[in-house]
Coordinates of N, CA, C and O in Angstrom, one line a residue:
M129 N 84.4 28.6 61.1 CA 83.0 28.3 60.8 C 82.3 27.7 62.0 O 81.1 27.7 62.1
C130 N 83.0 27.2 62.9 CA 82.4 26.6 64.1 C 81.6 27.6 64.9 O 80.6 27.2 65.6
H131 N 82.0 28.8 64.8 CA 81.3 29.8 65.6 C 80.0 30.2 65.1 O 79.1 30.8 65.8
D132 N 79.7 29.9 63.8 CA 78.4 30.3 63.3 C 77.2 29.4 63.8 O 76.1 30.0 64.0
A133 N 77.4 28.2 64.2 CA 76.3 27.3 64.7 C 75.7 27.9 66.0 O 74.5 28.0 66.1
P134 N 76.5 28.2 67.0 CA 75.9 28.7 68.2 C 75.2 30.0 68.0 O 74.1 30.3 68.6
M135 N 75.7 30.9 67.2 CA 75.1 32.2 66.9 C 73.7 32.0 66.2 O 72.8 32.6 66.6
S136 N 73.7 31.1 65.2 CA 72.4 31.0 64.5 C 71.4 30.3 65.4 O 70.2 30.5 65.4
E137 N 71.8 29.4 66.3 CA 70.9 28.8 67.3 C 70.3 29.8 68.2 O 69.1 29.8 68.6
A138 N 71.2 30.7 68.7 CA 70.7 31.8 69.6 C 69.7 32.7 68.9 O 68.7 33.1 69.5
V139 N 69.9 33.0 67.6 CA 69.0 33.8 66.9 C 67.7 33.1 66.7 O 66.6 33.7 66.9
Q140 N 67.7 31.8 66.4 CA 66.5 31.1 66.3 C 65.7 31.0 67.6 O 64.5 31.2 67.6
V141 N 66.4 30.8 68.7 CA 65.7 30.8 70.0 C 65.1 32.1 70.3 O 63.9 32.2 70.7
E142 N 65.9 33.2 70.1 CA 65.4 34.5 70.3 C 64.1 34.9 69.5 O 63.1 35.4 70.0
E143 N 64.2 34.5 68.2 CA 63.0 34.7 67.3 C 61.8 33.9 67.8 O 60.7 34.4 67.7
A144 N 62.0 32.7 68.3 CA 60.9 31.9 68.7 C 60.2 32.5 69.9 O 59.0 32.3 70.1
T145 N 61.0 33.2 70.8 CA 60.4 33.7 72.0 C 59.8 35.1 71.8 O 59.1 35.6 72.7
L146 N 60.0 35.8 70.7 CA 59.5 37.1 70.5 C 58.0 37.0 70.2 O 57.5 36.2 69.5
R147 N 57.2 37.9 70.8 CA 55.8 38.0 70.6 C 55.5 39.1 69.6 O 56.2 40.1 69.6
T148 N 54.4 38.9 68.8 CA 54.1 39.9 67.9 C 53.1 40.9 68.6 O 53.0 42.0 68.2
E149 N 52.4 40.5 69.7 CA 51.5 41.4 70.4 C 51.9 41.3 71.9 O 52.4 40.3 72.4
P150 N 51.7 42.4 72.6 CA 51.9 42.4 74.0 C 51.0 41.4 74.7 O 50.0 41.0 74.2
G151 N 51.4 41.0 75.9 CA 50.6 40.0 76.7 C 49.5 40.7 77.4 O 49.3 41.9 77.4
V152 N 48.7 39.8 78.0 CA 47.5 40.3 78.8 C 47.9 41.3 79.9 O 47.2 42.3 80.1
A153 N 48.9 40.9 80.6 CA 49.4 41.8 81.7 C 49.7 43.2 81.2 O 49.3 44.2 81.9
Y154 N 50.3 43.3 80.1 CA 50.7 44.6 79.5 C 49.4 45.4 79.1 O 49.2 46.6 79.4
A155 N 48.5 44.7 78.5 CA 47.2 45.3 78.0 C 46.4 45.8 79.3 O 45.9 46.9 79.3
V156 N 46.4 45.0 80.3 CA 45.6 45.4 81.5 C 46.3 46.5 82.2 O 45.6 47.5 82.7
A157 N 47.6 46.5 82.2 CA 48.4 47.7 82.8 C 48.1 49.0 82.1 O 47.9 50.0 82.7
R158 N 48.0 48.9 80.7 CA 47.7 50.1 79.9 C 46.3 50.5 80.2 O 46.0 51.7 80.3
L159 N 45.3 49.5 80.3 CA 44.0 49.9 80.6 C 43.9 50.6 82.0 O 43.2 51.6 82.1
H160 N 44.6 50.0 83.0 CA 44.6 50.6 84.3 C 45.1 52.1 84.2 O 44.5 53.0 84.8
Q161 N 46.2 52.3 83.5 CA 46.8 53.6 83.3 C 45.8 54.6 82.7 O 45.6 55.7 83.2
R162 N 45.1 54.1 81.7 CA 44.1 55.0 81.0 C 42.9 55.2 81.9 O 42.3 56.3 81.9
L163 N 42.4 54.2 82.6 CA 41.3 54.4 83.6 C 41.6 55.3 84.7 O 40.8 56.2 85.0
F164 N 42.8 55.2 85.3 CA 43.2 56.1 86.4 C 43.3 57.5 85.9 O 42.7 58.4 86.5
A165 N 43.9 57.7 84.7 CA 44.0 59.1 84.2 C 42.6 59.6 83.8 O 42.3 60.8 84.1
G166 N 41.8 58.8 83.2 CA 40.4 59.3 82.9 C 39.6 59.6 84.1 O 38.8 60.6 84.1
I167 N 39.6 58.8 85.1 CA 38.9 59.1 86.3 C 39.4 60.3 87.0 O 38.6 61.2 87.4
T168 N 40.7 60.5 87.0 CA 41.3 61.6 87.6 C 40.8 62.9 86.9 O 40.4 63.9 87.6
E169 N 40.8 62.9 85.6 CA 40.3 64.0 84.8 C 38.8 64.3 85.1 O 38.5 65.5 85.1
R170 N 38.0 63.3 85.3 CA 36.6 63.5 85.5 C 36.2 63.9 86.9 O 35.2 64.6 87.1
V171 N 37.0 63.6 87.9 CA 36.6 63.9 89.3 C 37.3 65.2 89.7 O 36.8 65.9 90.7
A172 N 38.3 65.7 89.0 CA 39.1 66.9 89.3 C 38.2 68.1 89.4 O 38.3 69.0 90.3
P173 N 37.2 68.3 88.4 CA 36.4 69.5 88.5 C 35.5 69.6 89.8 O 35.0 70.6 90.2
Y174 N 35.4 68.4 90.5 CA 34.6 68.4 91.7 C 35.5 68.5 92.9 O 35.1 68.3 94.1
G175 N 36.8 68.8 92.7 CA 37.8 69.0 93.8 C 38.3 67.7 94.4 O 38.8 67.7 95.5
L176 N 38.1 66.6 93.7 CA 38.6 65.3 94.2 C 39.7 64.7 93.4 O 39.9 65.0 92.3
T177 N 40.5 63.9 94.1 CA 41.5 63.0 93.5 C 40.8 61.7 93.2 O 39.7 61.4 93.8
T178 N 41.4 60.8 92.5 CA 40.9 59.5 92.2 C 40.7 58.7 93.5 O 39.7 58.0 93.7
L179 N 41.7 58.8 94.4 CA 41.7 58.1 95.7 C 40.6 58.6 96.6 O 39.9 57.8 97.3
Q180 N 40.3 59.9 96.5 CA 39.2 60.5 97.3 C 37.9 60.0 96.8 O 37.0 59.6 97.5
F181 N 37.8 60.0 95.4 CA 36.5 59.5 94.8 C 36.3 58.0 95.2 O 35.2 57.6 95.5
T182 N 37.4 57.2 95.1 CA 37.3 55.8 95.5 C 36.8 55.6 96.9 O 35.9 54.8 97.2
T183 N 37.3 56.4 97.8 CA 36.9 56.4 99.2 C 35.5 56.7 99.4 O 34.7 56.0 100.1
L184 N 35.0 57.8 98.7 CA 33.6 58.1 98.8 C 32.7 57.0 98.3 O 31.7 56.6 98.8
S185 N 33.2 56.4 97.2 CA 32.4 55.3 96.5 C 32.3 54.1 97.5 O 31.3 53.4 97.6
V186 N 33.4 53.8 98.1 CA 33.4 52.6 99.1 C 32.5 52.9 100.2 O 31.7 52.1 100.6
L187 N 32.5 54.1 100.8 CA 31.6 54.5 101.9 C 30.2 54.4 101.4 O 29.3 53.9 102.2
S188 N 29.9 54.8 100.2 CA 28.5 54.8 99.7 C 28.0 53.3 99.5 O 26.9 53.0 99.9
R189 N 28.9 52.5 98.9 CA 28.5 51.1 98.7 C 28.3 50.3 100.0 O 27.5 49.5 100.1
H190 N 29.1 50.6 101.0 CA 29.1 49.9 102.2 C 27.8 50.2 103.0 O 27.2 49.4 103.6
G191 N 27.4 51.5 103.0 CA 26.2 52.0 103.6 C 26.2 52.2 105.1 O 25.3 52.6 105.7
A192 N 27.4 51.8 105.7 CA 27.5 52.0 107.2 C 28.9 52.7 107.4 O 29.8 52.6 106.6
P193 N 29.0 53.3 108.6 CA 30.3 54.0 108.9 C 31.4 52.9 108.8 O 31.3 51.8 109.2
L194 N 32.6 53.4 108.3 CA 33.8 52.5 108.2 C 35.0 53.2 108.9 O 35.1 54.5 108.7
S195 N 35.8 52.5 109.6 CA 37.0 53.0 110.2 C 38.0 53.3 109.1 O 37.9 52.8 108.0
T196 N 39.1 54.0 109.5 CA 40.2 54.3 108.5 C 40.8 53.0 108.0 O 41.0 52.8 106.8
S197 N 41.0 52.0 108.9 CA 41.6 50.7 108.5 C 40.7 49.9 107.6 O 41.1 49.3 106.7
Q198 N 39.4 49.9 107.9 CA 38.4 49.3 107.0 C 38.4 49.9 105.6 O 38.4 49.2 104.6
L199 N 38.4 51.2 105.6 CA 38.4 51.9 104.3 C 39.7 51.6 103.6 O 39.6 51.4 102.3
A200 N 40.8 51.6 104.2 CA 42.1 51.4 103.6 C 42.1 50.0 102.9 O 42.5 49.9 101.8
R201 N 41.6 49.0 103.6 CA 41.5 47.6 103.1 C 40.6 47.6 101.8 O 41.0 47.0 100.8
R202 N 39.5 48.2 101.9 CA 38.5 48.2 100.8 C 38.9 49.0 99.6 O 38.5 48.7 98.5
A203 N 39.7 50.0 99.9 CA 40.2 50.9 98.8 C 41.6 50.6 98.3 O 42.2 51.3 97.5
F204 N 42.2 49.5 98.9 CA 43.5 49.1 98.5 C 44.6 50.1 98.7 O 45.5 50.4 97.9
M205 N 44.5 50.7 99.9 CA 45.5 51.7 100.3 C 46.1 51.4 101.7 O 45.5 50.6 102.4
T206 N 47.2 52.0 102.0 CA 47.8 51.8 103.4 C 46.9 52.7 104.3 O 46.3 53.7 103.9
P207 N 46.9 52.3 105.6 CA 46.2 53.1 106.6 C 46.7 54.6 106.6 O 45.9 55.5 106.8
Q208 N 48.0 54.7 106.4 CA 48.6 56.1 106.4 C 48.1 56.9 105.3 O 47.7 58.1 105.5
S209 N 48.0 56.3 104.1 CA 47.5 57.0 102.9 C 46.0 57.3 103.1 O 45.6 58.4 102.8
M210 N 45.3 56.4 103.6 CA 43.9 56.6 103.9 C 43.6 57.7 104.9 O 42.7 58.5 104.7
S211 N 44.5 57.8 105.9 CA 44.4 58.9 106.9 C 44.4 60.2 106.2 O 43.7 61.1 106.5
E212 N 45.3 60.4 105.2 CA 45.5 61.6 104.5 C 44.2 61.9 103.7 O 43.7 63.0 103.6
V213 N 43.7 60.9 103.0 CA 42.5 61.0 102.2 C 41.3 61.4 103.1 O 40.5 62.3 102.8
I214 N 41.2 60.7 104.2 CA 40.1 61.0 105.2 C 40.1 62.4 105.7 O 39.1 63.1 105.7
H215 N 41.3 62.9 106.0 CA 41.5 64.3 106.5 C 41.1 65.3 105.4 O 40.3 66.2 105.7
A216 N 41.5 65.0 104.2 CA 41.1 65.9 103.1 C 39.6 65.9 102.8 O 39.0 67.0 102.7
L217 N 39.0 64.7 102.9 CA 37.5 64.6 102.6 C 36.8 65.3 103.8 O 35.7 66.0 103.6
E218 N 37.2 65.1 105.0 CA 36.6 65.8 106.1 C 36.7 67.3 106.1 O 35.7 68.0 106.3
S219 N 37.9 67.8 105.7 CA 38.1 69.2 105.6 C 37.2 69.8 104.5 O 36.8 71.0 104.5
K220 N 36.9 69.1 103.5 CA 36.0 69.5 102.4 C 34.5 69.4 102.7 O 33.6 69.8 101.9
G221 N 34.2 68.8 103.9 CA 32.8 68.6 104.3 C 32.1 67.5 103.6 O 30.9 67.5 103.6
L222 N 32.9 66.5 103.0 CA 32.3 65.4 102.3 C 32.0 64.2 103.1 O 31.2 63.4 102.8
I223 N 32.7 64.1 104.3 CA 32.5 63.0 105.2 C 32.5 63.6 106.6 O 33.0 64.7 106.8
K224 N 32.0 62.9 107.5 CA 32.1 63.3 108.9 C 32.5 62.0 109.7 O 32.2 60.9 109.3
R225 N 33.1 62.2 110.8 CA 33.6 61.1 111.7 C 33.1 61.3 113.1 O 33.2 62.4 113.6
N226 N 32.5 60.3 113.6 CA 32.0 60.3 115.0 C 32.6 59.2 115.8 O 32.8 58.1 115.2
P227 N 32.9 59.4 117.1 CA 33.5 58.3 117.9 C 32.5 57.0 117.9 O 31.3 57.2 117.9
H228 N 33.2 55.9 117.7 CA 32.4 54.6 117.8 C 31.9 54.4 119.2 O 32.7 54.7 120.2
P229 N 30.7 54.0 119.4 CA 30.1 53.9 120.8 C 30.9 52.9 121.7 O 31.0 53.2 122.9
N230 N 31.6 51.9 121.1 CA 32.3 50.9 122.0 C 33.8 51.1 121.9 O 34.5 50.6 122.8
H231 N 34.3 51.9 121.0 CA 35.7 52.1 120.8 C 36.0 53.6 120.6 O 36.0 54.1 119.4
R232 N 36.1 54.4 121.6 CA 36.1 55.8 121.5 C 37.2 56.4 120.6 O 37.1 57.4 120.1
R233 N 38.3 55.6 120.5 CA 39.5 56.1 119.7 C 39.2 55.8 118.2 O 39.9 56.4 117.3
T234 N 38.2 55.0 117.9 CA 37.9 54.7 116.5 C 36.9 55.8 116.0 O 35.9 56.0 116.7
L235 N 37.2 56.4 114.9 CA 36.3 57.4 114.3 C 35.8 57.0 113.0 O 36.3 57.4 111.9
P236 N 34.7 56.2 112.9 CA 34.2 55.7 111.6 C 33.7 56.9 110.8 O 33.1 57.9 111.3
A237 N 33.9 56.8 109.5 CA 33.5 57.9 108.6 C 32.2 57.5 107.9 O 31.9 56.4 107.6
T238 N 31.4 58.6 107.7 CA 30.2 58.5 106.9 C 30.1 59.6 105.9 O 30.7 60.7 106.1
L239 N 29.4 59.4 104.9 CA 29.2 60.5 103.9 C 28.2 61.6 104.5 O 27.3 61.3 105.2
T240 N 28.5 62.8 104.1 CA 27.6 63.9 104.5 C 26.6 64.1 103.3 O 26.9 63.5 102.2
A241 N 25.6 64.9 103.4 CA 24.7 65.2 102.3 C 25.5 65.8 101.1 O 25.3 65.4 100.0
K242 N 26.5 66.7 101.4 CA 27.3 67.3 100.4 C 28.2 66.2 99.7 O 28.3 66.2 98.5
G243 N 28.7 65.3 100.5 CA 29.5 64.2 100.0 C 28.7 63.3 99.1 O 29.2 62.9 98.0
R244 N 27.4 63.0 99.4 CA 26.5 62.2 98.5 C 26.3 62.9 97.2 O 26.3 62.3 96.1
R245 N 26.1 64.3 97.3 CA 25.8 65.0 96.0 C 27.1 65.0 95.1 O 27.0 64.8 93.9
V246 N 28.2 65.3 95.7 CA 29.5 65.3 94.9 C 29.8 63.9 94.4 O 30.1 63.8 93.2
L247 N 29.5 62.9 95.2 CA 29.8 61.5 94.7 C 28.8 61.2 93.5 O 29.3 60.6 92.5
A248 N 27.6 61.6 93.6 CA 26.6 61.3 92.5 C 27.0 62.0 91.2 O 27.0 61.4 90.2
A249 N 27.5 63.2 91.3 CA 28.0 63.9 90.1 C 29.2 63.3 89.5 O 29.3 63.1 88.3
C250 N 30.1 62.8 90.4 CA 31.4 62.2 89.9 C 31.0 60.8 89.3 O 31.6 60.5 88.3
E251 N 30.1 60.1 90.0 CA 29.7 58.8 89.4 C 29.1 58.9 88.0 O 29.4 58.1 87.2
E252 N 28.4 60.0 87.8 CA 27.8 60.2 86.5 C 28.9 60.4 85.5 O 28.8 59.8 84.4
A253 N 29.8 61.3 85.8 CA 30.9 61.6 84.9 C 31.8 60.3 84.6 O 32.2 60.1 83.5
V254 N 32.0 59.5 85.7 CA 32.8 58.3 85.5 C 32.0 57.3 84.7 O 32.6 56.6 83.9
S255 N 30.7 57.2 84.9 CA 29.9 56.3 84.1 C 30.0 56.6 82.6 O 30.1 55.7 81.8
E256 N 29.9 57.9 82.3 CA 30.0 58.3 80.9 C 31.4 57.9 80.3 O 31.5 57.4 79.2
F257 N 32.4 58.0 81.2 CA 33.8 57.6 80.8 C 33.8 56.1 80.5 O 34.4 55.6 79.5
E258 N 33.2 55.3 81.4 CA 33.2 53.9 81.2 C 32.5 53.5 80.0 O 32.9 52.6 79.2
D259 N 31.4 54.2 79.7 CA 30.6 54.0 78.4 C 31.5 54.2 77.2 O 31.4 53.5 76.3
S260 N 32.3 55.3 77.3 CA 33.2 55.5 76.1 C 34.3 54.4 76.0 O 34.6 54.0 74.9
M261 N 34.7 53.8 77.1 CA 35.7 52.7 77.1 C 35.0 51.5 76.5 O 35.7 50.8 75.7
L262 N 33.7 51.3 76.7 CA 33.1 50.1 76.2 C 32.3 50.3 74.9 O 31.4 49.5 74.6
D263 N 32.6 51.5 74.3 CA 31.9 51.8 73.0 C 32.0 50.7 72.0 O 33.1 50.1 71.8
G264 N 30.9 50.3 71.4 CA 31.0 49.2 70.5 C 30.8 47.8 71.1 O 30.6 46.8 70.3
F265 N 30.7 47.7 72.4 CA 30.4 46.4 73.0 C 28.9 46.3 73.1 O 28.2 47.2 73.5
S266 N 28.4 45.1 72.8 CA 27.0 44.8 73.1 C 26.8 44.7 74.6 O 27.7 44.6 75.3
E267 N 25.5 44.8 75.0 CA 25.2 44.6 76.4 C 25.7 43.3 76.9 O 26.3 43.2 78.0
K268 N 25.6 42.2 76.1 CA 26.1 40.9 76.5 C 27.6 40.9 76.6 O 28.1 40.3 77.6
D269 N 28.3 41.6 75.7 CA 29.7 41.6 75.8 C 30.2 42.5 77.0 O 31.2 42.1 77.6
R270 N 29.5 43.6 77.3 CA 29.8 44.4 78.5 C 29.7 43.5 79.7 O 30.6 43.5 80.6
A271 N 28.6 42.8 79.9 CA 28.4 41.9 81.0 C 29.5 40.8 81.1 O 30.1 40.6 82.2
A272 N 29.8 40.2 80.0 CA 30.8 39.2 79.9 C 32.2 39.7 80.3 O 33.0 39.1 81.0
F273 N 32.5 40.9 79.7 CA 33.8 41.5 80.0 C 33.9 41.8 81.5 O 35.0 41.5 82.2
F274 N 32.9 42.4 82.1 CA 32.9 42.7 83.6 C 33.1 41.4 84.4 O 33.8 41.3 85.3
E275 N 32.4 40.3 84.0 CA 32.5 39.1 84.7 C 33.9 38.5 84.6 O 34.4 37.9 85.6
M276 N 34.5 38.6 83.4 CA 35.8 38.1 83.2 C 36.9 38.9 84.0 O 37.8 38.3 84.6
V277 N 36.7 40.2 84.1 CA 37.6 41.0 84.9 C 37.5 40.7 86.3 O 38.5 40.5 87.0
K278 N 36.3 40.5 86.8 CA 36.1 40.2 88.2 C 36.7 38.8 88.5 O 37.3 38.6 89.6
A279 N 36.5 37.8 87.6 CA 37.0 36.5 87.8 C 38.6 36.5 87.8 O 39.2 35.9 88.7
A280 N 39.2 37.3 87.0 CA 40.6 37.5 87.0 C 41.1 38.0 88.3 O 42.1 37.6 88.8
V281 N 40.4 39.1 88.8 CA 40.8 39.6 90.1 C 40.7 38.6 91.2 O 41.6 38.5 92.0
R282 N 39.6 37.8 91.2 CA 39.4 36.8 92.2 C 40.5 35.7 92.1 O 41.1 35.3 93.1
N283 N 40.9 35.4 90.9 CA 41.9 34.3 90.7 C 43.2 34.8 91.2 O 44.0 33.9 91.6
L284 N 43.5 36.1 91.3 CA 44.7 36.6 91.8 C 44.6 37.0 93.3 O 45.5 37.6 93.9
G285 N 43.5 36.6 93.9 CA 43.3 36.9 95.4 C 42.9 38.4 95.7 O 43.2 38.8 96.8
G286 N 42.3 39.1 94.7 CA 42.1 40.5 94.9 C 40.6 40.8 95.3 O 40.2 42.0 95.3
G287 N 39.8 39.8 95.7 CA 38.5 40.1 96.1 C 37.4 39.8 95.1 O 37.6 39.0 94.2
F288 N 36.3 40.5 95.2 CA 35.1 40.3 94.3 C 34.5 38.9 94.6 O 34.8 37.9 94.0
P289 N 33.6 38.9 95.6 CA 32.9 37.6 95.9 C 32.1 37.1 94.7 O 31.7 37.9 93.9
S290 N 32.0 35.8 94.5 CA 31.2 35.2 93.4 C 29.8 35.5 93.7 O 29.3 35.6 94.9
D291 N 29.0 35.6 92.6 CA 27.6 35.9 92.8 C 26.8 34.6 93.2 O 27.1 33.5 93.0

């Protein structure tokens, strides 16, 4: 009978540590998975991948030419991966690169007129997708959710300057 005590203690400890719901990290990971898949689905008809769409968005938001390394940092990619994305976007005529006046080896990228049109169409499709994700949220809740997500990213050192 001595052996029963340690076993029942182990069962009690195990039961005490079991959660009935997944944690925040799991929920956010699932959200990321669904977001990535949904964005991929919505930009594919325009001939883009999610990473290409993200790169066009970064270029548009920045408003000035960006080098491959600058784009990589802002899009959370390695410079090597960004080089592949840049090459694909350039071959599709969505961006152009011109030598930097002071650094001839640097080729900052800018959106072309075609790139701006494709980006606008993709942003509309992605915006509709985001609306479906936030269905049932009040405007106040949407704003609060967005602020909380940005704060969580900042807390983990991922950017988003405070307003």
